[in-house]
Amino acid sequence: MVLKVGVLGSGFAARELHLPVLSKISNVELSAIFGIPYEDALLLAKRFNIPKATDDWRSVINDPSIDIVIIATPTYTHKAIAEEAIKAGKDIMLEKPIALTVKDGEDLVKAYEAGGVKLMIAHCLRFWPEYVKARELIMTGRIGEPRVIRAYRLSSHPGRWFRFQELSGGVAVDMSIHDLDYLRWTFGSVKRVYAIGGLYSSESVTSIDHFMATLEFDNGAVAYVEGSWAMPRNYPFTTYFEVSGTNGLLTIDNQSTATIEAYIDNSYYRYSPMMKDAYYLEWIAFLNWVNKGVKPPIEPNEAVEALRLSLSINKSIMEGRVVNPSEVK
């Protein structure tokens, strides 16, 4: 069965992440694309052989021939567009974060649960081969009990609407939510957050563009997490993950030729880069849910909890104190 997909958004996520993958999946047909300005949508329609380009997102959602929509629009539009897509009976892939506030995220989950559609939030680290392999090593006890964790994600500033906290949520909500979701998925709930940060890039108007946070998990593990949009323009996008346990340590470093390195039982293991595309695996998981009823490894309510943790970092920075994520409503 060929599924017709409507693409909502013409920015980086749609252009560089989703469209290249969707154009190569045989049982998917790209049917329409929305973008502002219209010229951006038209350019992508020509590049990916999409028959319809528009600057009216409702015309895509209300097209009865379309089965699935990918919502890759700015974060501040997620809730309104996703709710309309649910009402229209579309199955939805929604770019992270699920929303800008916990309440909006929870309202969207309620609409999904009542709507009889499928909603998957694109938390891609749950499909990233290196991170999936690392989690397997952790969950099977290869490094013993996890104790100390480090994760950082560093980039130059994306500019545009990301410069405003009220539109993007800042770097913790927009970018570091990848790591925060992965940490919750792998190590469980967080009970205490303390963070410092602020505006360090000249690009920022109101958005918190750099933070350093410590997290304490319910299981006693502790993590240091850093996120930044304050790197120079020529600085390579950098991600790093490290976990030390009672029996070993492993790292993931996107700047290393050995994407995973592990020190276990006084031995050294080196895993070469895993070439499968996480965005392809993400889409295959979603399509298997649509076609075969096989649920993907993320529920919408988990995306709300990742957002809650991200907002806890912002709250800690703004109030200068330790925050329990349960305080963020």
mmCIF file of C-alpha atoms in Angstrom:
data_model
loop_
_atom_site.group_PDB
_atom_site.id
_atom_site.type_symbol
_atom_site.label_atom_id
_atom_site.label_comp_id
_atom_site.label_asym_id
_atom_site.label_seq_id
_atom_site.Cartn_x
_atom_site.Cartn_y
_atom_site.Cartn_z
ATOM 1 C CA MET A 1 0.000 0.000 0.000
ATOM 2 C CA VAL A 2 1.377 3.388 -1.014
ATOM 3 C CA LEU A 3 0.875 6.090 1.605
ATOM 4 C CA LYS A 4 0.556 9.702 0.527
ATOM 5 C CA VAL A 5 2.533 12.178 2.625
ATOM 6 C CA GLY A 6 2.041 15.897 3.067
ATOM 7 C CA VAL A 7 5.089 17.833 4.235
ATOM 8 C CA LEU A 8 4.504 20.835 6.470
ATOM 9 C CA GLY A 9 7.602 22.996 6.623
ATOM 10 C CA SER A 10 10.381 23.997 4.248
ATOM 11 C CA GLY A 11 13.231 24.662 6.671
ATOM 12 C CA PHE A 12 16.269 22.617 7.652
ATOM 13 C CA ALA A 13 14.424 19.654 9.204
ATOM 14 C CA ALA A 14 12.178 19.138 6.191
ATOM 15 C CA ARG A 15 14.831 19.912 3.590
ATOM 16 C CA GLU A 16 17.828 18.051 5.031
ATOM 17 C CA LEU A 17 16.376 15.335 7.263
ATOM 18 C CA HIS A 18 12.932 14.181 6.190
ATOM 19 C CA LEU A 19 12.579 14.805 2.460
ATOM 20 C CA PRO A 20 15.793 12.998 1.416
ATOM 21 C CA VAL A 21 14.633 9.926 3.333
ATOM 22 C CA LEU A 22 10.997 10.000 2.238
ATOM 23 C CA SER A 23 11.976 10.367 -1.407
ATOM 24 C CA LYS A 24 13.765 7.005 -1.200
ATOM 25 C CA ILE A 25 11.071 4.931 0.533
ATOM 26 C CA SER A 26 9.202 2.894 -2.047
ATOM 27 C CA ASN A 27 5.767 2.736 -0.396
ATOM 28 C CA VAL A 28 5.580 6.479 0.212
ATOM 29 C CA GLU A 29 4.436 9.158 -2.217
ATOM 30 C CA LEU A 30 5.221 12.796 -1.544
ATOM 31 C CA SER A 31 1.998 14.574 -2.468
ATOM 32 C CA ALA A 32 2.189 18.156 -1.196
ATOM 33 C CA ILE A 33 4.475 20.560 0.623
ATOM 34 C CA PHE A 34 3.692 23.688 2.620
ATOM 35 C CA GLY A 35 6.270 26.378 3.237
ATOM 36 C CA ILE A 36 6.671 30.073 3.940
ATOM 37 C CA PRO A 37 7.738 31.846 1.858
ATOM 38 C CA TYR A 38 5.957 30.027 -0.949
ATOM 39 C CA GLU A 39 9.120 30.148 -3.051
ATOM 40 C CA ASP A 40 10.868 27.835 -0.566
ATOM 41 C CA ALA A 41 8.074 25.283 -0.870
ATOM 42 C CA LEU A 42 8.196 25.566 -4.666
ATOM 43 C CA LEU A 43 11.946 24.968 -4.766
ATOM 44 C CA LEU A 44 11.619 21.833 -2.628
ATOM 45 C CA ALA A 45 8.659 20.629 -4.685
ATOM 46 C CA LYS A 46 10.810 20.822 -7.810
ATOM 47 C CA ARG A 47 13.816 19.207 -6.135
ATOM 48 C CA PHE A 48 11.855 16.250 -4.737
ATOM 49 C CA ASN A 49 9.214 15.927 -7.491
ATOM 50 C CA ILE A 50 6.293 16.910 -5.266
ATOM 51 C CA PRO A 51 3.230 17.803 -7.368
ATOM 52 C CA LYS A 52 1.782 20.482 -5.063
ATOM 53 C CA ALA A 53 3.445 23.421 -3.304
ATOM 54 C CA THR A 54 1.458 25.830 -1.145
ATOM 55 C CA ASP A 55 1.724 28.517 1.523
ATOM 56 C CA ASP A 56 -1.525 27.302 3.164
ATOM 57 C CA TRP A 57 -0.896 24.441 5.600
ATOM 58 C CA ARG A 58 -4.603 23.814 6.062
ATOM 59 C CA SER A 59 -4.959 22.897 2.392
ATOM 60 C CA VAL A 60 -2.486 20.045 2.972
ATOM 61 C CA ILE A 61 -4.119 18.810 6.167
ATOM 62 C CA ASN A 62 -7.622 18.941 4.653
ATOM 63 C CA ASP A 63 -6.628 17.128 1.469
ATOM 64 C CA PRO A 64 -8.562 13.820 1.727
ATOM 65 C CA SER A 65 -6.021 11.993 -0.442
ATOM 66 C CA ILE A 66 -3.198 12.544 2.076
ATOM 67 C CA ASP A 67 -2.678 9.815 4.691
ATOM 68 C CA ILE A 68 0.273 11.157 6.706
ATOM 69 C CA VAL A 69 1.671 14.578 7.514
ATOM 70 C CA ILE A 70 5.145 15.395 8.747
ATOM 71 C CA ILE A 71 5.033 18.582 10.807
ATOM 72 C CA ALA A 72 8.455 20.227 10.590
ATOM 73 C CA THR A 73 7.351 23.806 11.175
ATOM 74 C CA PRO A 74 8.657 26.171 13.902
ATOM 75 C CA THR A 75 8.040 24.926 17.433
ATOM 76 C CA TYR A 76 5.552 27.653 18.308
ATOM 77 C CA THR A 77 3.191 26.310 15.614
ATOM 78 C CA HIS A 78 3.340 22.621 16.596
ATOM 79 C CA LYS A 79 0.300 22.405 18.850
ATOM 80 C CA ALA A 80 -2.140 24.280 16.591
ATOM 81 C CA ILE A 81 -1.134 22.432 13.422
ATOM 82 C CA ALA A 82 -1.002 19.005 15.086
ATOM 83 C CA GLU A 83 -4.448 19.477 16.640
ATOM 84 C CA GLU A 84 -5.909 20.354 13.241
ATOM 85 C CA ALA A 85 -4.188 17.340 11.682
ATOM 86 C CA ILE A 86 -5.692 15.073 14.347
ATOM 87 C CA LYS A 87 -9.156 16.491 13.637
ATOM 88 C CA ALA A 88 -8.576 15.788 9.941
ATOM 89 C CA GLY A 89 -7.761 12.156 10.742
ATOM 90 C CA LYS A 90 -4.144 12.270 9.620
ATOM 91 C CA ASP A 91 -1.387 10.117 11.071
ATOM 92 C CA ILE A 92 1.374 12.459 12.195
ATOM 93 C CA MET A 93 5.130 12.558 12.482
ATOM 94 C CA LEU A 94 5.831 15.670 14.567
ATOM 95 C CA GLU A 95 9.290 17.150 14.914
ATOM 96 C CA LYS A 96 10.547 17.633 18.443
ATOM 97 C CA PRO A 97 9.840 19.279 20.767
ATOM 98 C CA ILE A 98 6.207 18.264 21.033
ATOM 99 C CA ALA A 99 5.290 21.821 22.084
ATOM 100 C CA LEU A 100 6.650 24.878 23.897
ATOM 101 C CA THR A 101 4.901 24.257 27.223
ATOM 102 C CA VAL A 102 4.056 21.158 29.229
ATOM 103 C CA LYS A 103 0.368 22.092 29.225
ATOM 104 C CA ASP A 104 0.311 22.376 25.439
ATOM 105 C CA GLY A 105 2.091 19.040 25.179
ATOM 106 C CA GLU A 106 -0.352 17.375 27.558
ATOM 107 C CA ASP A 107 -3.321 18.859 25.694
ATOM 108 C CA LEU A 108 -1.912 17.511 22.439
ATOM 109 C CA VAL A 109 -1.505 14.036 23.955
ATOM 110 C CA LYS A 110 -5.147 14.132 25.072
ATOM 111 C CA ALA A 111 -6.248 15.130 21.571
ATOM 112 C CA TYR A 112 -4.184 12.272 20.115
ATOM 113 C CA GLU A 113 -5.615 9.730 22.554
ATOM 114 C CA ALA A 114 -9.161 10.802 21.655
ATOM 115 C CA GLY A 115 -8.507 11.217 17.956
ATOM 116 C CA GLY A 116 -7.921 7.668 16.749
ATOM 117 C CA VAL A 117 -4.771 8.589 14.815
ATOM 118 C CA LYS A 118 -1.086 7.844 15.217
ATOM 119 C CA LEU A 119 1.269 10.493 16.567
ATOM 120 C CA MET A 120 5.025 10.009 16.790
ATOM 121 C CA ILE A 121 7.425 12.677 18.024
ATOM 122 C CA ALA A 122 10.722 12.650 16.125
ATOM 123 C CA HIS A 123 13.176 12.053 18.966
ATOM 124 C CA CYS A 124 15.799 10.662 16.641
ATOM 125 C CA LEU A 125 18.381 9.449 19.182
ATOM 126 C CA ARG A 126 16.018 6.561 19.927
ATOM 127 C CA PHE A 127 16.833 5.378 16.387
ATOM 128 C CA TRP A 128 20.453 6.534 16.086
ATOM 129 C CA PRO A 129 22.440 3.282 15.686
ATOM 130 C CA GLU A 130 25.312 4.319 17.948
ATOM 131 C CA TYR A 131 23.001 5.490 20.716
ATOM 132 C CA VAL A 132 20.818 2.389 20.369
ATOM 133 C CA LYS A 133 23.919 0.168 20.632
ATOM 134 C CA ALA A 134 25.194 2.113 23.637
ATOM 135 C CA ARG A 135 21.832 1.731 25.359
ATOM 136 C CA GLU A 136 21.913 -2.007 24.677
ATOM 137 C CA LEU A 137 25.326 -2.240 26.360
ATOM 138 C CA ILE A 138 24.041 -0.212 29.310
ATOM 139 C CA MET A 139 20.725 -2.040 29.726
ATOM 140 C CA THR A 140 22.339 -5.486 29.549
ATOM 141 C CA GLY A 141 24.724 -4.562 32.347
ATOM 142 C CA ARG A 142 27.962 -4.580 30.360
ATOM 143 C CA ILE A 143 29.291 -1.530 32.223
ATOM 144 C CA GLY A 144 27.644 -2.426 35.531
ATOM 145 C CA GLU A 145 25.438 0.057 37.352
ATOM 146 C CA PRO A 146 25.549 3.480 35.629
ATOM 147 C CA ARG A 147 26.929 6.112 37.957
ATOM 148 C CA VAL A 148 28.317 9.197 36.183
ATOM 149 C CA ILE A 149 27.088 10.517 32.830
ATOM 150 C CA ARG A 150 28.181 13.362 30.576
ATOM 151 C CA ALA A 151 26.399 14.634 27.476
ATOM 152 C CA TYR A 152 26.970 17.718 25.424
ATOM 153 C CA ARG A 153 25.697 19.104 22.127
ATOM 154 C CA LEU A 154 27.401 22.200 20.739
ATOM 155 C CA SER A 155 26.594 24.289 17.669
ATOM 156 C CA SER A 156 26.727 27.752 16.226
ATOM 157 C CA HIS A 157 23.509 29.752 16.509
ATOM 158 C CA PRO A 158 20.739 28.862 14.013
ATOM 159 C CA GLY A 159 19.464 32.454 14.011
ATOM 160 C CA ARG A 160 15.982 33.399 12.755
ATOM 161 C CA TRP A 161 13.107 32.584 15.159
ATOM 162 C CA PHE A 162 15.448 30.539 17.355
ATOM 163 C CA ARG A 163 16.795 33.856 18.691
ATOM 164 C CA PHE A 164 13.634 34.302 20.784
ATOM 165 C CA GLN A 165 12.979 32.241 23.921
ATOM 166 C CA GLU A 166 9.222 32.633 23.549
ATOM 167 C CA LEU A 167 9.333 31.041 20.071
ATOM 168 C CA SER A 168 12.002 28.340 20.392
ATOM 169 C CA GLY A 169 12.347 27.645 24.109
ATOM 170 C CA GLY A 170 16.087 28.204 23.807
ATOM 171 C CA VAL A 171 18.815 25.650 23.286
ATOM 172 C CA ALA A 172 17.646 23.317 26.083
ATOM 173 C CA VAL A 173 14.186 22.917 24.578
ATOM 174 C CA ASP A 174 15.101 22.951 20.918
ATOM 175 C CA MET A 175 18.421 21.081 20.707
ATOM 176 C CA SER A 176 19.513 19.511 23.982
ATOM 177 C CA ILE A 177 16.111 17.883 24.315
ATOM 178 C CA HIS A 178 17.660 15.154 22.134
ATOM 179 C CA ASP A 179 20.088 14.243 24.911
ATOM 180 C CA LEU A 180 17.584 14.794 27.701
ATOM 181 C CA ASP A 181 15.062 12.441 26.098
ATOM 182 C CA TYR A 182 17.778 9.819 25.596
ATOM 183 C CA LEU A 183 18.941 10.130 29.210
ATOM 184 C CA ARG A 184 15.393 9.684 30.540
ATOM 185 C CA TRP A 185 14.820 6.722 28.203
ATOM 186 C CA THR A 186 18.035 5.039 29.315
ATOM 187 C CA PHE A 187 18.448 6.002 32.981
ATOM 188 C CA GLY A 188 14.905 6.823 34.140
ATOM 189 C CA SER A 189 13.331 9.790 35.852
ATOM 190 C CA VAL A 190 15.215 12.830 37.140
ATOM 191 C CA LYS A 191 14.473 14.226 40.607
ATOM 192 C CA ARG A 192 16.790 17.239 40.831
ATOM 193 C CA VAL A 193 18.086 19.740 38.264
ATOM 194 C CA TYR A 194 20.496 22.607 38.745
ATOM 195 C CA ALA A 195 21.661 24.710 35.808
ATOM 196 C CA ILE A 196 23.441 27.923 34.957
ATOM 197 C CA GLY A 197 23.311 29.621 31.582
ATOM 198 C CA GLY A 198 22.214 32.647 29.648
ATOM 199 C CA LEU A 199 22.641 34.628 26.447
ATOM 200 C CA TYR A 200 26.203 34.353 25.163
ATOM 201 C CA SER A 201 25.801 34.601 21.383
ATOM 202 C CA SER A 202 25.318 37.952 19.657
ATOM 203 C CA GLU A 203 22.582 36.223 17.626
ATOM 204 C CA SER A 204 20.315 35.784 20.656
ATOM 205 C CA VAL A 205 17.652 38.332 21.483
ATOM 206 C CA THR A 206 15.898 36.570 24.369
ATOM 207 C CA SER A 207 16.815 32.886 23.950
ATOM 208 C CA ILE A 208 19.040 31.074 26.452
ATOM 209 C CA ASP A 209 21.759 29.886 24.085
ATOM 210 C CA HIS A 210 24.181 28.141 26.443
ATOM 211 C CA PHE A 211 23.677 26.133 29.630
ATOM 212 C CA MET A 212 25.497 23.735 31.924
ATOM 213 C CA ALA A 213 23.300 21.477 34.048
ATOM 214 C CA THR A 214 23.619 18.741 36.628
ATOM 215 C CA LEU A 215 20.879 16.116 36.870
ATOM 216 C CA GLU A 216 20.261 13.655 39.677
ATOM 217 C CA PHE A 217 18.285 10.562 38.707
ATOM 218 C CA ASP A 218 15.929 8.581 40.928
ATOM 219 C CA ASN A 219 18.343 5.631 40.705
ATOM 220 C CA GLY A 220 21.213 7.691 42.146
ATOM 221 C CA ALA A 221 23.112 8.302 38.889
ATOM 222 C CA VAL A 222 24.251 11.849 38.163
ATOM 223 C CA ALA A 223 24.722 13.587 34.822
ATOM 224 C CA TYR A 224 26.412 16.701 33.529
ATOM 225 C CA VAL A 225 24.666 18.074 30.428
ATOM 226 C CA GLU A 226 25.810 21.019 28.343
ATOM 227 C CA GLY A 227 24.094 22.595 25.356
ATOM 228 C CA SER A 228 25.228 25.520 23.256
ATOM 229 C CA TRP A 229 24.297 27.694 20.315
ATOM 230 C CA ALA A 230 27.197 29.995 21.201
ATOM 231 C CA MET A 231 29.949 28.326 19.192
ATOM 232 C CA PRO A 232 31.705 30.169 16.309
ATOM 233 C CA ARG A 233 30.280 29.820 12.788
ATOM 234 C CA ASN A 234 33.135 27.574 11.668
ATOM 235 C CA TYR A 235 32.895 25.272 14.698
ATOM 236 C CA PRO A 236 31.830 21.731 13.760
ATOM 237 C CA PHE A 237 28.518 20.484 15.151
ATOM 238 C CA THR A 238 29.695 18.401 18.100
ATOM 239 C CA THR A 239 27.970 15.781 20.225
ATOM 240 C CA TYR A 240 29.450 13.672 22.986
ATOM 241 C CA PHE A 241 28.027 11.097 25.398
ATOM 242 C CA GLU A 242 29.844 9.267 28.166
ATOM 243 C CA VAL A 243 28.651 6.955 30.910
ATOM 244 C CA SER A 244 30.791 5.423 33.632
ATOM 245 C CA GLY A 245 29.471 2.421 35.515
ATOM 246 C CA THR A 246 30.663 0.062 38.220
ATOM 247 C CA ASN A 247 32.204 -2.251 35.599
ATOM 248 C CA GLY A 248 33.231 -0.011 32.717
ATOM 249 C CA LEU A 249 32.833 3.143 30.679
ATOM 250 C CA LEU A 250 31.637 3.930 27.153
ATOM 251 C CA THR A 251 31.653 7.012 24.972
ATOM 252 C CA ILE A 252 29.989 8.234 21.780
ATOM 253 C CA ASP A 253 31.813 11.021 19.977
ATOM 254 C CA ASN A 254 30.634 12.305 16.612
ATOM 255 C CA GLN A 255 34.088 13.793 15.994
ATOM 256 C CA SER A 256 35.815 10.423 16.405
ATOM 257 C CA THR A 257 36.413 7.714 13.782
ATOM 258 C CA ALA A 258 35.412 5.183 16.435
ATOM 259 C CA THR A 259 31.870 6.269 17.154
ATOM 260 C CA ILE A 260 31.619 4.101 20.277
ATOM 261 C CA GLU A 261 34.530 3.281 22.545
ATOM 262 C CA ALA A 262 34.066 1.042 25.584
ATOM 263 C CA TYR A 263 36.315 0.101 28.467
ATOM 264 C CA ILE A 264 34.828 -3.043 30.033
ATOM 265 C CA ASP A 265 36.413 -5.680 32.306
ATOM 266 C CA ASN A 266 39.877 -4.219 31.718
ATOM 267 C CA SER A 267 39.359 -4.644 27.950
ATOM 268 C CA TYR A 268 38.949 -2.047 25.196
ATOM 269 C CA TYR A 269 36.220 -2.273 22.536
ATOM 270 C CA ARG A 270 35.955 -0.061 19.493
ATOM 271 C CA TYR A 271 32.807 0.158 17.357
ATOM 272 C CA SER A 272 33.209 1.695 13.914
ATOM 273 C CA PRO A 273 30.598 4.157 12.639
ATOM 274 C CA MET A 274 27.260 2.484 11.973
ATOM 275 C CA MET A 275 26.120 3.574 8.560
ATOM 276 C CA LYS A 276 22.344 3.195 8.846
ATOM 277 C CA ASP A 277 20.549 6.538 8.677
ATOM 278 C CA ALA A 278 18.684 7.301 11.911
ATOM 279 C CA TYR A 279 16.065 9.341 10.059
ATOM 280 C CA TYR A 280 15.404 6.422 7.720
ATOM 281 C CA LEU A 281 15.069 4.070 10.701
ATOM 282 C CA GLU A 282 12.772 6.585 12.388
ATOM 283 C CA TRP A 283 10.491 6.698 9.356
ATOM 284 C CA ILE A 284 10.494 2.921 8.922
ATOM 285 C CA ALA A 285 9.437 2.561 12.569
ATOM 286 C CA PHE A 286 6.590 5.041 12.054
ATOM 287 C CA LEU A 287 5.437 3.393 8.827
ATOM 288 C CA ASN A 288 5.493 -0.018 10.506
ATOM 289 C CA TRP A 289 3.140 1.422 13.111
ATOM 290 C CA VAL A 290 0.833 2.822 10.416
ATOM 291 C CA ASN A 291 0.893 -0.306 8.252
ATOM 292 C CA LYS A 292 1.367 -3.128 10.734
ATOM 293 C CA GLY A 293 0.385 -1.758 14.124
ATOM 294 C CA VAL A 294 3.919 -2.200 15.542
ATOM 295 C CA LYS A 295 4.403 0.651 18.007
ATOM 296 C CA PRO A 296 7.661 2.650 17.820
ATOM 297 C CA PRO A 297 9.940 3.009 20.869
ATOM 298 C CA ILE A 298 8.483 6.352 21.926
ATOM 299 C CA GLU A 299 5.081 7.418 23.214
ATOM 300 C CA PRO A 300 3.846 11.012 22.955
ATOM 301 C CA ASN A 301 3.695 11.315 26.745
ATOM 302 C CA GLU A 302 7.434 10.539 26.884
ATOM 303 C CA ALA A 303 8.020 13.545 24.626
ATOM 304 C CA VAL A 304 6.116 15.643 27.172
ATOM 305 C CA GLU A 305 8.429 14.413 29.930
ATOM 306 C CA ALA A 306 11.502 15.280 27.847
ATOM 307 C CA LEU A 307 10.036 18.768 27.409
ATOM 308 C CA ARG A 308 9.370 19.018 31.151
ATOM 309 C CA LEU A 309 13.014 18.190 31.864
ATOM 310 C CA SER A 310 14.216 20.756 29.298
ATOM 311 C CA LEU A 311 12.007 23.421 30.839
ATOM 312 C CA SER A 312 13.331 22.479 34.294
ATOM 313 C CA ILE A 313 16.771 23.561 33.092
ATOM 314 C CA ASN A 314 15.356 26.917 31.976
ATOM 315 C CA LYS A 315 13.526 27.322 35.283
ATOM 316 C CA SER A 316 16.665 26.561 37.276
ATOM 317 C CA ILE A 317 18.636 29.133 35.281
ATOM 318 C CA MET A 318 16.005 31.838 35.635
ATOM 319 C CA GLU A 319 15.354 31.230 39.348
ATOM 320 C CA GLY A 320 18.911 30.359 40.377
ATOM 321 C CA ARG A 321 17.970 27.246 42.332
ATOM 322 C CA VAL A 322 17.613 23.476 42.280
ATOM 323 C CA VAL A 323 14.394 22.394 40.553
ATOM 324 C CA ASN A 324 12.387 19.200 40.773
ATOM 325 C CA PRO A 325 10.949 18.583 37.270
ATOM 326 C CA SER A 326 7.538 17.867 38.834
ATOM 327 C CA GLU A 327 7.337 21.617 39.552
ATOM 328 C CA VAL A 328 7.063 22.366 35.823
ATOM 329 C CA LYS A 329 3.418 22.250 34.808
#
